[in-house]
GROMACS .gro file of C-alpha atoms in nm:
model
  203
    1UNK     CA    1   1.609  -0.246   1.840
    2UNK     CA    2   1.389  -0.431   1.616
    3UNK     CA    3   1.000  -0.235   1.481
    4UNK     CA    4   0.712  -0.421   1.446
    5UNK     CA    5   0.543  -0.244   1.168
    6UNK     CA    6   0.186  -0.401   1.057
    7UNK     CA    7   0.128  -0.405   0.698
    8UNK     CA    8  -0.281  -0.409   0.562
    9UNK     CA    9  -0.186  -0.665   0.226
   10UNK     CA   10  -0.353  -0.536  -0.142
   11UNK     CA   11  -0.555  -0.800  -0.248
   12UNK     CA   12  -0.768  -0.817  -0.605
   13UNK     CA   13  -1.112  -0.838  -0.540
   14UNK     CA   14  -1.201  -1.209  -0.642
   15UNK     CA   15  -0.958  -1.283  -0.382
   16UNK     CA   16  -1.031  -1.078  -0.089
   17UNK     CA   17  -1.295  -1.312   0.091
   18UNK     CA   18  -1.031  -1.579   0.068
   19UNK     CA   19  -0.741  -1.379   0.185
   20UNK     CA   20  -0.937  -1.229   0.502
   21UNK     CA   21  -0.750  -1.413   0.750
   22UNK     CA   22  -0.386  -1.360   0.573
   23UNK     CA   23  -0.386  -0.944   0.663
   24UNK     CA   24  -0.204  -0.956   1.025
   25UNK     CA   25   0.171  -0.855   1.142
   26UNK     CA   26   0.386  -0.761   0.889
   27UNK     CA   27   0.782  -0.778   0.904
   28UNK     CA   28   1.025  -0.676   1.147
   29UNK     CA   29   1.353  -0.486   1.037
   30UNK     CA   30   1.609  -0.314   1.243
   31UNK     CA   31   1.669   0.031   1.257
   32UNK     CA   32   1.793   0.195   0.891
   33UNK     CA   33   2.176   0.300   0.880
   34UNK     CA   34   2.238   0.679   0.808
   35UNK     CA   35   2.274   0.712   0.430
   36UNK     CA   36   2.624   0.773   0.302
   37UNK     CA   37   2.689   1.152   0.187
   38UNK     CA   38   2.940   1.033  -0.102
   39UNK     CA   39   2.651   0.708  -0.196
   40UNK     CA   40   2.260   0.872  -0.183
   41UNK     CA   41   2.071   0.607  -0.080
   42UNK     CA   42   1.835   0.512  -0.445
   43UNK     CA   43   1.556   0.726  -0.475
   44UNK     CA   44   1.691   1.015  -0.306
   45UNK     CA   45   1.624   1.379  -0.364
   46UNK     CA   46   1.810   1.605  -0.481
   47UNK     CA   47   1.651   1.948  -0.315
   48UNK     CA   48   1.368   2.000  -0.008
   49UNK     CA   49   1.285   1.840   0.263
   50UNK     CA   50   1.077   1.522   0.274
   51UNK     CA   51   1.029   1.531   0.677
   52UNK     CA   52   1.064   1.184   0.942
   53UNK     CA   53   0.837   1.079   1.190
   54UNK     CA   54   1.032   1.255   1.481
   55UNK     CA   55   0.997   1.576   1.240
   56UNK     CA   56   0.724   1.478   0.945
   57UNK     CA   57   0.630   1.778   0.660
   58UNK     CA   58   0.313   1.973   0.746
   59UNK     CA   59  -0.004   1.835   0.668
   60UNK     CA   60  -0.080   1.910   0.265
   61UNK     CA   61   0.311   2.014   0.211
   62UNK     CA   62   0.445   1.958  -0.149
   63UNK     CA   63   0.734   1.662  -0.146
   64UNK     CA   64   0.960   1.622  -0.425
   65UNK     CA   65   1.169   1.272  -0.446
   66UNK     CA   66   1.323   1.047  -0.703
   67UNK     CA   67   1.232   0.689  -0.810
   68UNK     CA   68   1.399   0.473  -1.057
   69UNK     CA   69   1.162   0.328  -1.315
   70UNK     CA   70   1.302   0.149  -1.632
   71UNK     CA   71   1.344   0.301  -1.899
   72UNK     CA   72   1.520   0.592  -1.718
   73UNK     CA   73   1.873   0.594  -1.613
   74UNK     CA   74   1.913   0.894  -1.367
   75UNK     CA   75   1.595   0.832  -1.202
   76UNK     CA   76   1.216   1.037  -1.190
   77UNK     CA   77   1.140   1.301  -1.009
   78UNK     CA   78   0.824   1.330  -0.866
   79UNK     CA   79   0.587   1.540  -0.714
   80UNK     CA   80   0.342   1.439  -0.432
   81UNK     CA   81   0.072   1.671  -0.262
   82UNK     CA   82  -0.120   1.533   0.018
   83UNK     CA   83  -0.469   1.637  -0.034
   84UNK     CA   84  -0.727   1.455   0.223
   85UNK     CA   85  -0.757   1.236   0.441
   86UNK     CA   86  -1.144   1.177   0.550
   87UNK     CA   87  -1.327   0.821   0.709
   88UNK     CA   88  -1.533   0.644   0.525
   89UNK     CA   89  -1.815   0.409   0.564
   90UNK     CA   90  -1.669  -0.005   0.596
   91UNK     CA   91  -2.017  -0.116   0.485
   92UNK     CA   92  -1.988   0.050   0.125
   93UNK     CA   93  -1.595  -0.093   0.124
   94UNK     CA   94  -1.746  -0.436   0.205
   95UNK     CA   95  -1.995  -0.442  -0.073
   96UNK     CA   96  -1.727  -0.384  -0.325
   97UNK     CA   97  -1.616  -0.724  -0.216
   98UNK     CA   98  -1.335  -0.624  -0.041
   99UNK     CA   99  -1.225  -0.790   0.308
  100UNK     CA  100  -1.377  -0.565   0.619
  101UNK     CA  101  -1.361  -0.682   0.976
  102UNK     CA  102  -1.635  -0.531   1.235
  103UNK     CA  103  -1.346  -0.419   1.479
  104UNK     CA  104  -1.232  -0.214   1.102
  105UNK     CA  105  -1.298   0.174   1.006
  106UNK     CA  106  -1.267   0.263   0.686
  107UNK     CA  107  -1.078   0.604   0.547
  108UNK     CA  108  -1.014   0.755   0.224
  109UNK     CA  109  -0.683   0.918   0.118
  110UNK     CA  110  -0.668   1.176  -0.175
  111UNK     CA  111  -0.303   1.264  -0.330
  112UNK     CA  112  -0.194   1.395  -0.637
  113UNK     CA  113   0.146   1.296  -0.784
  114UNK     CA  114   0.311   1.496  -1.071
  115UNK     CA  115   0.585   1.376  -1.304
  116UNK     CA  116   0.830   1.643  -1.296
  117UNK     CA  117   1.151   1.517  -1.590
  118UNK     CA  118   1.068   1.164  -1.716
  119UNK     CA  119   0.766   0.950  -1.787
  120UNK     CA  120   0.606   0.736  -1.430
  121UNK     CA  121   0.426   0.473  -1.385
  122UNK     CA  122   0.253   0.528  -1.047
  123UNK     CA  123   0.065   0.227  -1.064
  124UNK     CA  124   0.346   0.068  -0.891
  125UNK     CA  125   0.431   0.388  -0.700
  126UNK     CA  126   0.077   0.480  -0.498
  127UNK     CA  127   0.126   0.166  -0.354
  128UNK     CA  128   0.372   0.285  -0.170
  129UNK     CA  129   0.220   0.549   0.054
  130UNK     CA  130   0.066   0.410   0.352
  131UNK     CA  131  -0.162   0.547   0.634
  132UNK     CA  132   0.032   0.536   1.018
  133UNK     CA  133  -0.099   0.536   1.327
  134UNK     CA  134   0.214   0.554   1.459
  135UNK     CA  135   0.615   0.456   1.347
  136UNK     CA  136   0.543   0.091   1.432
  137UNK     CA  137   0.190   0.071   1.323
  138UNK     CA  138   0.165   0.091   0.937
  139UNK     CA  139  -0.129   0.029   0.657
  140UNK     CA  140  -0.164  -0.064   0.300
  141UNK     CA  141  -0.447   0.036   0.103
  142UNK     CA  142  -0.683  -0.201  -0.035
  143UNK     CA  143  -0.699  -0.189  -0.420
  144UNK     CA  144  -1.025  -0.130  -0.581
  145UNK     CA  145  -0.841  -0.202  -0.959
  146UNK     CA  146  -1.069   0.108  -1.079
  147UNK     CA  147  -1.392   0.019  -0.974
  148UNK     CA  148  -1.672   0.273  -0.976
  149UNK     CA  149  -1.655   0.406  -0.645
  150UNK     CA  150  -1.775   0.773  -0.584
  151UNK     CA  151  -1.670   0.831  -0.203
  152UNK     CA  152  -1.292   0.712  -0.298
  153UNK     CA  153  -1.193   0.672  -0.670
  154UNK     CA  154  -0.895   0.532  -0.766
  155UNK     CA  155  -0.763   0.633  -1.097
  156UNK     CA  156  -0.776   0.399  -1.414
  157UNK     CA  157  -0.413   0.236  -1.485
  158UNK     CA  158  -0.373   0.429  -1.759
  159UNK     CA  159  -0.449   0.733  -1.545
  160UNK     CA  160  -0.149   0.641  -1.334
  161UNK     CA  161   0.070   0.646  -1.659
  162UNK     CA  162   0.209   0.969  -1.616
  163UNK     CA  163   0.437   1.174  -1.933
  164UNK     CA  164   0.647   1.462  -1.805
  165UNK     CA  165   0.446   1.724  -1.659
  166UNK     CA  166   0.130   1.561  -1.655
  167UNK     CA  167  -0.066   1.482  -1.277
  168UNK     CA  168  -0.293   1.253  -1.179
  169UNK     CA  169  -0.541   1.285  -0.840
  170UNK     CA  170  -0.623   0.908  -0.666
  171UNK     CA  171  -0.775   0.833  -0.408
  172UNK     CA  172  -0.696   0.487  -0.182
  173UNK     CA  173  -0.888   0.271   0.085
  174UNK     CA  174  -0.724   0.201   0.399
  175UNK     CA  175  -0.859  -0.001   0.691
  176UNK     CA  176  -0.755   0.085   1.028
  177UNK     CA  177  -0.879  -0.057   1.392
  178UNK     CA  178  -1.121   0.127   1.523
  179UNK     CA  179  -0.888   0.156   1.838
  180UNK     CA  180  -0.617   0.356   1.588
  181UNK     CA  181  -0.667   0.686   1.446
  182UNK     CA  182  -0.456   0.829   1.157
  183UNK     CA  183  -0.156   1.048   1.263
  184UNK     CA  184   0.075   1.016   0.938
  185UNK     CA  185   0.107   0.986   0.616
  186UNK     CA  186   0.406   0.775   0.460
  187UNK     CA  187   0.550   0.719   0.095
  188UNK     CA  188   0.820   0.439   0.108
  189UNK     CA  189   0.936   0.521  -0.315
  190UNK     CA  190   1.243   0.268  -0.369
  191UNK     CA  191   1.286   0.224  -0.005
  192UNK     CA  192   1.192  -0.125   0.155
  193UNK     CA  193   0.854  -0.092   0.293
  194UNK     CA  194   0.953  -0.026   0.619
  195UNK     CA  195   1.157   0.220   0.540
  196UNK     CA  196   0.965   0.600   0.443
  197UNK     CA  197   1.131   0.846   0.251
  198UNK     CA  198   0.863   1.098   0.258
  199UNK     CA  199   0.648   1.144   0.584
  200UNK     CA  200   0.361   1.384   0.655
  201UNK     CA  201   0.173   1.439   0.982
  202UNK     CA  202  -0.185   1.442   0.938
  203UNK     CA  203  -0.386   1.747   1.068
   0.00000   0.00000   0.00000
């Protein structure tokens, strides 16, 4: 049976008055096959568990999974610890130009990602971890590109260029109905977007 699963669009912020109407429904997909044992599906890991939403990791648990990033062959492992999840104020997202309805609430979401065996670049990566309301209802952050914002920084690019061992601490905007209230949190990695890989229930 085919999910609905709606999908907030990143947009940069010269663009976001003129993309306001374009965030809506995002794609439909059917339900995911069971991965073969003898072919990991990509981006697999290869210890822990990295929970579902019929039975997502506890709130804050460490998650350990593998991307596959040019120039390595065998794939990255990396490290991601939830560490917040707090709402914010949709007036101070508006006046940093981005694209906030009234029927909108604002939150913030802290995580840290470590690099565990090769170098990362999670500026392509924190884009995949999206806020959930619920399995069929699913939002993208909006990107702030680094713009000085104390209640929710996101890190610099170069931040976000990780070397083995190193960790980095962002924080993301998400806009939610006010109707909705955050019960998960959801990294997709090399999985289609509507497919998580890691999935935490919020506290």
């Amino acid at each position: 049976m085919p999910i609905h699963r709606l999908l907030r669009a990143t947009v940069p912020l010269g663009l976001a008055t003129a993309l306001l109407t374009a965030c809506g429904p995002g794609d439909t997909h059917a339900d995911a096959p069971s991965p073969s044992a003898s072919k990991p599906t990509p981006g697999s890991s290869p210890s822990g568990p990295k929970g579902t939403f019929a039975d997502p990791l506890t709130w804050k648990a460490k998650a350990t999974t593998t991307v596959h990033q040019e120039p390595s062959k065998d794939g990255s492992q990396l490290s991601i610890s939830p560490v917040s999840v707090v709402k914010g104020d949709p007036a101070a997202v508006a006046r940093l130009g981005l694209p906030v309805m009234t029927s909108e609430m604002a939150y913030y979401v802290t995580t840290t990602y470590t690099a565990l065996n090769h170098s990362v670049n999670m500026d392509d990566y924190a884009r995949k971890l999206f806020l959930d309301s619920d399995p069929q209802h699913t939002y993208d952050h909006l990107a702030t590109w680094g713009t000085a914002f104390a209640p929710c920084q996101e890190a610099s690019y170069a931040a976000l260029s990780l070397k083995p061992g190193a960790s980095v601490t962002t924080c993301q905007v998400y806009l939610l109905p006010r109707d909705a209230k955050p019960a998960f949190l959801s990294f997709t990695g090399d999985q289609a977007a509507t497919t998580p890989e890691v999935v935490w229930k919020i506290d």
